[in-house]
PDB file of C-alpha atoms in Angstrom:
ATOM      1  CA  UNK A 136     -15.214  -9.912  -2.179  1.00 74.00           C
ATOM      2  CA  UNK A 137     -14.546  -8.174  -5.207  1.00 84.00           C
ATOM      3  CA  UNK A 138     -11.474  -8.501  -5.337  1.00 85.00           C
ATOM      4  CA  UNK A 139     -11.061 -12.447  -5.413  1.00 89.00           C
ATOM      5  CA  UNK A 140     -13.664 -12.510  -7.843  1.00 92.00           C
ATOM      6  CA  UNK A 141     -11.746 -10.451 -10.548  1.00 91.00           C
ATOM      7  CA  UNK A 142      -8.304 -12.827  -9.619  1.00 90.00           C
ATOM      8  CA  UNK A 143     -10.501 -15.641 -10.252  1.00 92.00           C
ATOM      9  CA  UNK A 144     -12.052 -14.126 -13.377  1.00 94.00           C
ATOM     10  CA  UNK A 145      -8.427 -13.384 -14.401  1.00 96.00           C
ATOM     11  CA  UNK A 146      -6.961 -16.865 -13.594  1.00 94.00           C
ATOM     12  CA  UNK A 147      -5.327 -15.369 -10.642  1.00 92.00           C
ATOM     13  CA  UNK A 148      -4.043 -17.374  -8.253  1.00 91.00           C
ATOM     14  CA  UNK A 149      -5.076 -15.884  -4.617  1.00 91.00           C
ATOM     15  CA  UNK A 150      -4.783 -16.800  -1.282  1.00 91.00           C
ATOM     16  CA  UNK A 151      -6.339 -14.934   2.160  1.00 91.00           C
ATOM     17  CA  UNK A 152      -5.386 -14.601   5.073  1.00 91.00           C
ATOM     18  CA  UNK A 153      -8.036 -13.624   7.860  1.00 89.00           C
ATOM     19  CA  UNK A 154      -6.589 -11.183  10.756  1.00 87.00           C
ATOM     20  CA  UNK A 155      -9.798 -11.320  12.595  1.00 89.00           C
ATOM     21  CA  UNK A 156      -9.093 -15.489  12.805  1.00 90.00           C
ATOM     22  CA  UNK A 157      -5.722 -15.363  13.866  1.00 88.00           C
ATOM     23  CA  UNK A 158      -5.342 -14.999  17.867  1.00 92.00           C
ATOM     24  CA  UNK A 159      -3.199 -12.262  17.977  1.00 88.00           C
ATOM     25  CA  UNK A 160      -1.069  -9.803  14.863  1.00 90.00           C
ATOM     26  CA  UNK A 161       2.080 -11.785  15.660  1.00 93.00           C
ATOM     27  CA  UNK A 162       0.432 -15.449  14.663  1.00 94.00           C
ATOM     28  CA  UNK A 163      -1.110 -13.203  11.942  1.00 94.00           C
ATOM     29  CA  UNK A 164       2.334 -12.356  10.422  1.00 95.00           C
ATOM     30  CA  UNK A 165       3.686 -15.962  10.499  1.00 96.00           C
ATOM     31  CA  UNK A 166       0.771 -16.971   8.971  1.00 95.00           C
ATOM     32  CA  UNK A 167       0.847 -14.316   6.089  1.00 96.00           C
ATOM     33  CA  UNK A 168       4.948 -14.297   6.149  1.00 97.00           C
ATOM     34  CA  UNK A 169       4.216 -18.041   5.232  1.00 96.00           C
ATOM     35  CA  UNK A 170       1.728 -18.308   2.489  1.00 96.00           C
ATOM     36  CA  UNK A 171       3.469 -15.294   1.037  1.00 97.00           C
ATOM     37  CA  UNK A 172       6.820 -17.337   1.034  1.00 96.00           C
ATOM     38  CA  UNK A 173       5.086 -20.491  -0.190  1.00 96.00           C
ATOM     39  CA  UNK A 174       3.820 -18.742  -2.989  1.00 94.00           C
ATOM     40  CA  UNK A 175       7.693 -17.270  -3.632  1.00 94.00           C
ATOM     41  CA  UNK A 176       6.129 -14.000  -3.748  1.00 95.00           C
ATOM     42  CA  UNK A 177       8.779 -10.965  -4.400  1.00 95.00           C
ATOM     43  CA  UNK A 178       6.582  -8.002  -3.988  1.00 96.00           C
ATOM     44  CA  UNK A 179       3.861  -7.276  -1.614  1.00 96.00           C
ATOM     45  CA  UNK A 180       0.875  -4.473  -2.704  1.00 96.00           C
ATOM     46  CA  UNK A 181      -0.997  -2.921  -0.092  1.00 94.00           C
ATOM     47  CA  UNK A 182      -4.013  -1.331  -1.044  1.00 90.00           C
ATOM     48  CA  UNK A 183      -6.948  -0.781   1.451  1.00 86.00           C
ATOM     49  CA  UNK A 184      -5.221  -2.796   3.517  1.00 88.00           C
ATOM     50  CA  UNK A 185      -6.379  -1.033   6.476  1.00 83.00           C
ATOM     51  CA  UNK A 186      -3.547  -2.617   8.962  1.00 86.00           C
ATOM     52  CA  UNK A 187      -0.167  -2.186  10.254  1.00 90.00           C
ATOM     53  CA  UNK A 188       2.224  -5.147   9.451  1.00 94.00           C
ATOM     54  CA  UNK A 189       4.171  -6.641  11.748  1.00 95.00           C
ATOM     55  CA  UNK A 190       8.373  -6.462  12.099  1.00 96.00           C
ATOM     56  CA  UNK A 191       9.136  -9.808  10.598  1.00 96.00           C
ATOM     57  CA  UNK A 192       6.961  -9.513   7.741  1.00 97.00           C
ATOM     58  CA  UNK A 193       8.671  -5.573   7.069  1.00 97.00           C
ATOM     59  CA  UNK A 194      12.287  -7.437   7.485  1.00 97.00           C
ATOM     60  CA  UNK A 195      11.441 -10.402   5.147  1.00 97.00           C
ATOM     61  CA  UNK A 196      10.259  -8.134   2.290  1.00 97.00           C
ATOM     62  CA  UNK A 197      12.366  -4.966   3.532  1.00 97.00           C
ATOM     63  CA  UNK A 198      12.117  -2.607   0.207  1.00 97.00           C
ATOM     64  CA  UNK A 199       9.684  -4.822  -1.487  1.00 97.00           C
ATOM     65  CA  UNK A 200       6.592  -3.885   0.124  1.00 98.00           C
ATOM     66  CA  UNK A 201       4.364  -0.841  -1.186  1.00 98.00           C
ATOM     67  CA  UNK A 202       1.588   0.975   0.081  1.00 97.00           C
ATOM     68  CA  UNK A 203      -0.284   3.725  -0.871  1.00 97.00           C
ATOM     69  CA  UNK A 204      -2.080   6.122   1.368  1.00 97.00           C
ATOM     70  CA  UNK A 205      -4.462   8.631   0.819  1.00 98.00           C
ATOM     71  CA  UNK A 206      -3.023  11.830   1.456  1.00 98.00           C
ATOM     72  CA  UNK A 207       0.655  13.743   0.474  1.00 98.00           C
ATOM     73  CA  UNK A 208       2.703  11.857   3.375  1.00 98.00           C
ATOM     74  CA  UNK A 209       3.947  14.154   5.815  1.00 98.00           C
ATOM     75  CA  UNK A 210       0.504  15.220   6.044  1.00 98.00           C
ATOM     76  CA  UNK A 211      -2.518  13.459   7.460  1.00 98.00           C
ATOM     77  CA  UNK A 212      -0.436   9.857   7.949  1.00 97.00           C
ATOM     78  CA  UNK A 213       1.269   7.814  10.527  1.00 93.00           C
ATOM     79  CA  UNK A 214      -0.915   5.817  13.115  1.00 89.00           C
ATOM     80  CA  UNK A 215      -4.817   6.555  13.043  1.00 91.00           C
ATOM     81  CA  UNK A 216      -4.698   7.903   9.362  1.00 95.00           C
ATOM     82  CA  UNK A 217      -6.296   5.500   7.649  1.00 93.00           C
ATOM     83  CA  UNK A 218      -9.842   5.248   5.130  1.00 93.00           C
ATOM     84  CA  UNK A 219     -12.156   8.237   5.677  1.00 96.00           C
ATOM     85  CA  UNK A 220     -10.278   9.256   8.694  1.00 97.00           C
ATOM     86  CA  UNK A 221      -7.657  11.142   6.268  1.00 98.00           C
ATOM     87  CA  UNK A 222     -10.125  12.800   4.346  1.00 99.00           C
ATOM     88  CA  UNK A 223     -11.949  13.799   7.573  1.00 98.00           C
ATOM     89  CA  UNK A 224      -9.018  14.977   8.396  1.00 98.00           C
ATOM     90  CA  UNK A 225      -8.063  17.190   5.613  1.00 99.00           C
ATOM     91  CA  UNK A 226     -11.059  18.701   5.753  1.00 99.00           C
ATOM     92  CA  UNK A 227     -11.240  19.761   9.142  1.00 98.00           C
ATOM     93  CA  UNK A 228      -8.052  21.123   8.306  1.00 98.00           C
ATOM     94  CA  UNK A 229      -9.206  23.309   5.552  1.00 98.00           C
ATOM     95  CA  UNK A 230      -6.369  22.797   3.346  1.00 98.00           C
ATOM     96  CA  UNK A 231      -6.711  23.201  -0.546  1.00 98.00           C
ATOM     97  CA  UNK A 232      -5.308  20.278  -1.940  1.00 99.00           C
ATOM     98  CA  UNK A 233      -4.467  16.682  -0.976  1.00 99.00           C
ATOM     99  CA  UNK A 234      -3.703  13.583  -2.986  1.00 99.00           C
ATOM    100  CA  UNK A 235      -1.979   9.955  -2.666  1.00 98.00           C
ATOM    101  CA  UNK A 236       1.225   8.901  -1.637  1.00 98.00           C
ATOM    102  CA  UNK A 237       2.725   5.771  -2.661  1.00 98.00           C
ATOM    103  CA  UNK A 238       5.535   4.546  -0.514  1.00 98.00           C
ATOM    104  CA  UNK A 239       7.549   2.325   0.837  1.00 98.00           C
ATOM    105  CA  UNK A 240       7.073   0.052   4.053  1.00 97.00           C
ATOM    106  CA  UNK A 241       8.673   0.131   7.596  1.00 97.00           C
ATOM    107  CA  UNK A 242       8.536  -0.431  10.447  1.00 95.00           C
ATOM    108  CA  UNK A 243       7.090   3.308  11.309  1.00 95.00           C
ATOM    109  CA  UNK A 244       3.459   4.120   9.935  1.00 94.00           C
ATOM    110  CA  UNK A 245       3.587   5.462   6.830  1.00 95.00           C
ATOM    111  CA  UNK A 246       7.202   6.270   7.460  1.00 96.00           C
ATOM    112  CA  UNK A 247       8.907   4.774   4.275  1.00 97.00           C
ATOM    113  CA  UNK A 248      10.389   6.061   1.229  1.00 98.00           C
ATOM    114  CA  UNK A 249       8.036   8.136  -1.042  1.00 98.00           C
ATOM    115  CA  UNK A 250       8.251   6.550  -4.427  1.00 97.00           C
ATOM    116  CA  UNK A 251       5.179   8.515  -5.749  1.00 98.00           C
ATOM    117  CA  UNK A 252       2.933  11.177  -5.183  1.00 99.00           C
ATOM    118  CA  UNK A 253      -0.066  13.069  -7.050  1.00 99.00           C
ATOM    119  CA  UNK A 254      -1.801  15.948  -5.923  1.00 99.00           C
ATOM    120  CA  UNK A 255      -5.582  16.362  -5.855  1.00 99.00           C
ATOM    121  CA  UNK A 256      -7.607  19.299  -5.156  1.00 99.00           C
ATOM    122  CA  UNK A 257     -10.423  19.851  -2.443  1.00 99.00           C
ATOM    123  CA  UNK A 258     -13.161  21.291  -3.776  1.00 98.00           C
ATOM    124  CA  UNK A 259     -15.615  23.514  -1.958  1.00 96.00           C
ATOM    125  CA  UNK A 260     -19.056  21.492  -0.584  1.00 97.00           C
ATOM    126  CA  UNK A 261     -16.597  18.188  -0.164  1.00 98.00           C
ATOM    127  CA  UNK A 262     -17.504  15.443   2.248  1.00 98.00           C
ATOM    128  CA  UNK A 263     -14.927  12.972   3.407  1.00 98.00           C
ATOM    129  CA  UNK A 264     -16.532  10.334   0.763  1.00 98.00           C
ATOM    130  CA  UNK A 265     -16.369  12.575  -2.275  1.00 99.00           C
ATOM    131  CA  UNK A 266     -13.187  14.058  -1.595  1.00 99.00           C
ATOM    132  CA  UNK A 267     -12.019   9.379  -0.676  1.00 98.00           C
ATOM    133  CA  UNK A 268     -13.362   9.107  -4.177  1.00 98.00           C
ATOM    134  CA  UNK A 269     -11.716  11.798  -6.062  1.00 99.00           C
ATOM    135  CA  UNK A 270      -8.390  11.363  -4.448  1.00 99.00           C
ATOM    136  CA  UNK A 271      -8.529   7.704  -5.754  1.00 98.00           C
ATOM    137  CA  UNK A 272      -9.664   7.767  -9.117  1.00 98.00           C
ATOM    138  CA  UNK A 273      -7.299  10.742  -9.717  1.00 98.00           C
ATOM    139  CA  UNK A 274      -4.759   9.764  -7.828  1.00 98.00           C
ATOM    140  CA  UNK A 275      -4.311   6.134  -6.102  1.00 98.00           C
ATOM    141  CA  UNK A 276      -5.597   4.213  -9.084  1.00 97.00           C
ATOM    142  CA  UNK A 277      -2.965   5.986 -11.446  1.00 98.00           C
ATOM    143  CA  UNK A 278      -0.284   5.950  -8.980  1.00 98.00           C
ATOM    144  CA  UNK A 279       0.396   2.517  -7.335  1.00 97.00           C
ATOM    145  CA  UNK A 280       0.134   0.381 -11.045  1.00 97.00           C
ATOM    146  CA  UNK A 281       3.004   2.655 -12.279  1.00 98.00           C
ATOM    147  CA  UNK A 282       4.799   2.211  -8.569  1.00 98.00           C
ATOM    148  CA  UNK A 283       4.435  -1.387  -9.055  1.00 97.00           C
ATOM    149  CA  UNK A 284       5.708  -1.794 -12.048  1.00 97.00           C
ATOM    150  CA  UNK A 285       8.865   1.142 -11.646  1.00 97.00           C
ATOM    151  CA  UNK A 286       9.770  -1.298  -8.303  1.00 98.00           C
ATOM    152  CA  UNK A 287       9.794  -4.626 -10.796  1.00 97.00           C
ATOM    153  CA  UNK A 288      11.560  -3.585 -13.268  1.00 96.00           C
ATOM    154  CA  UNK A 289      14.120  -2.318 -10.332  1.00 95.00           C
ATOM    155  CA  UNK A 290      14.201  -5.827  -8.839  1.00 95.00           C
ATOM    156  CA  UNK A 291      14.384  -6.944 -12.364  1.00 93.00           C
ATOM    157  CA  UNK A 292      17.220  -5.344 -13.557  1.00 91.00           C
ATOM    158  CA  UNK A 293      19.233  -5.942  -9.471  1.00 87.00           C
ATOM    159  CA  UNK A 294      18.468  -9.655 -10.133  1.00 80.00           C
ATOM    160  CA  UNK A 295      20.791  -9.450 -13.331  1.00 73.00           C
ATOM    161  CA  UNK A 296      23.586  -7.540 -12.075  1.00 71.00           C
ATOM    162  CA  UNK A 297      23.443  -9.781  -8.907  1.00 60.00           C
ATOM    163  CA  UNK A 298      23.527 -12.920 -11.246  1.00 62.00           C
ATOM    164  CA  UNK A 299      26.048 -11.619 -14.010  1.00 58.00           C
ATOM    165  CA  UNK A 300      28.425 -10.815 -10.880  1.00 61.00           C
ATOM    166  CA  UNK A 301      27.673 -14.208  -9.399  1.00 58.00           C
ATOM    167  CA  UNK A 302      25.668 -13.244  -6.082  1.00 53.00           C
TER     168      UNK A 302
END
């Protein structure tokens, strides 16, 4: 995967978790709730992570987890709007522009605060793999980095309020 290979090229240390090997989403959860704990992990990225987390991994990083989906949440999100499916979607719909949402995660699809969004037209002659591709590379890829680091430097700067006031 390409993705563990640039970590590795990077010196990054990675770790995976298989849904497909875990006998059920709940024994999934433990099991990523656990390495992500291990690992003292204080911010969770989802990005083509084409699954719905479970309730205890939501309450353990409540307003530390980010997402970003493919369209301008309200619009073309929630449960079943996921990959090519959105972009289908939007199409069918014959609206004239789309984009990326980043937000955060709870318990309801999509649901969660917006934190960032970017708007990206439809051009005429789109198919649901064009449009996926344009909507990314003007949109998700510039989005989510900037999301990630906006929610860090929040955590940052709560971290030294909490430990100047002894919390």
């Amino acid at each position: 995967m390409y993705a563990l290979q640039r970590a590795a090229d990077a010196g990054v240390k990675t770790a995976v978790v298989w849904r497909k090997t875990c006998p059920g989403s709940a024994v999934f959860d433990e099991a990523l709730l656990r390495v992500l704990q291990q690992n003292n992990i204080d911010v969770v990225v989802l990005a083509g992570f084409l699954s719905i987390l479970g309730p205890s991994v939501i309450a353990a990083y409540s307003g530390r987890i980010l997402n970003v989906h493919p369209s301008l949440i309200p619009s073309f999100c929630g449960k079943g709007f996921y990959g090519l499916k959105v972009h289908e979607a939007v199409l069918a719909a014959g609206v004239k522009v789309t984009g990326a949402t980043v937000h955060l995660v709870n318990e309801v699809p999509d649901g969660g605060k917006i934190v960032a969004q970017r708007a990206v037209r439809v051009h005429r002659g789109d198919d649901a793999a064009t449009l996926q591709r344009r909507v990314m590379e003007q949109a998700e890829w510039k989005l989510l980095p900037r999301a990630v680091e906006q929610l860090c430097a929040t955590l940052a700067r709560e971290d030294k309020t909490h430990k100047r006031k002894g919390v």
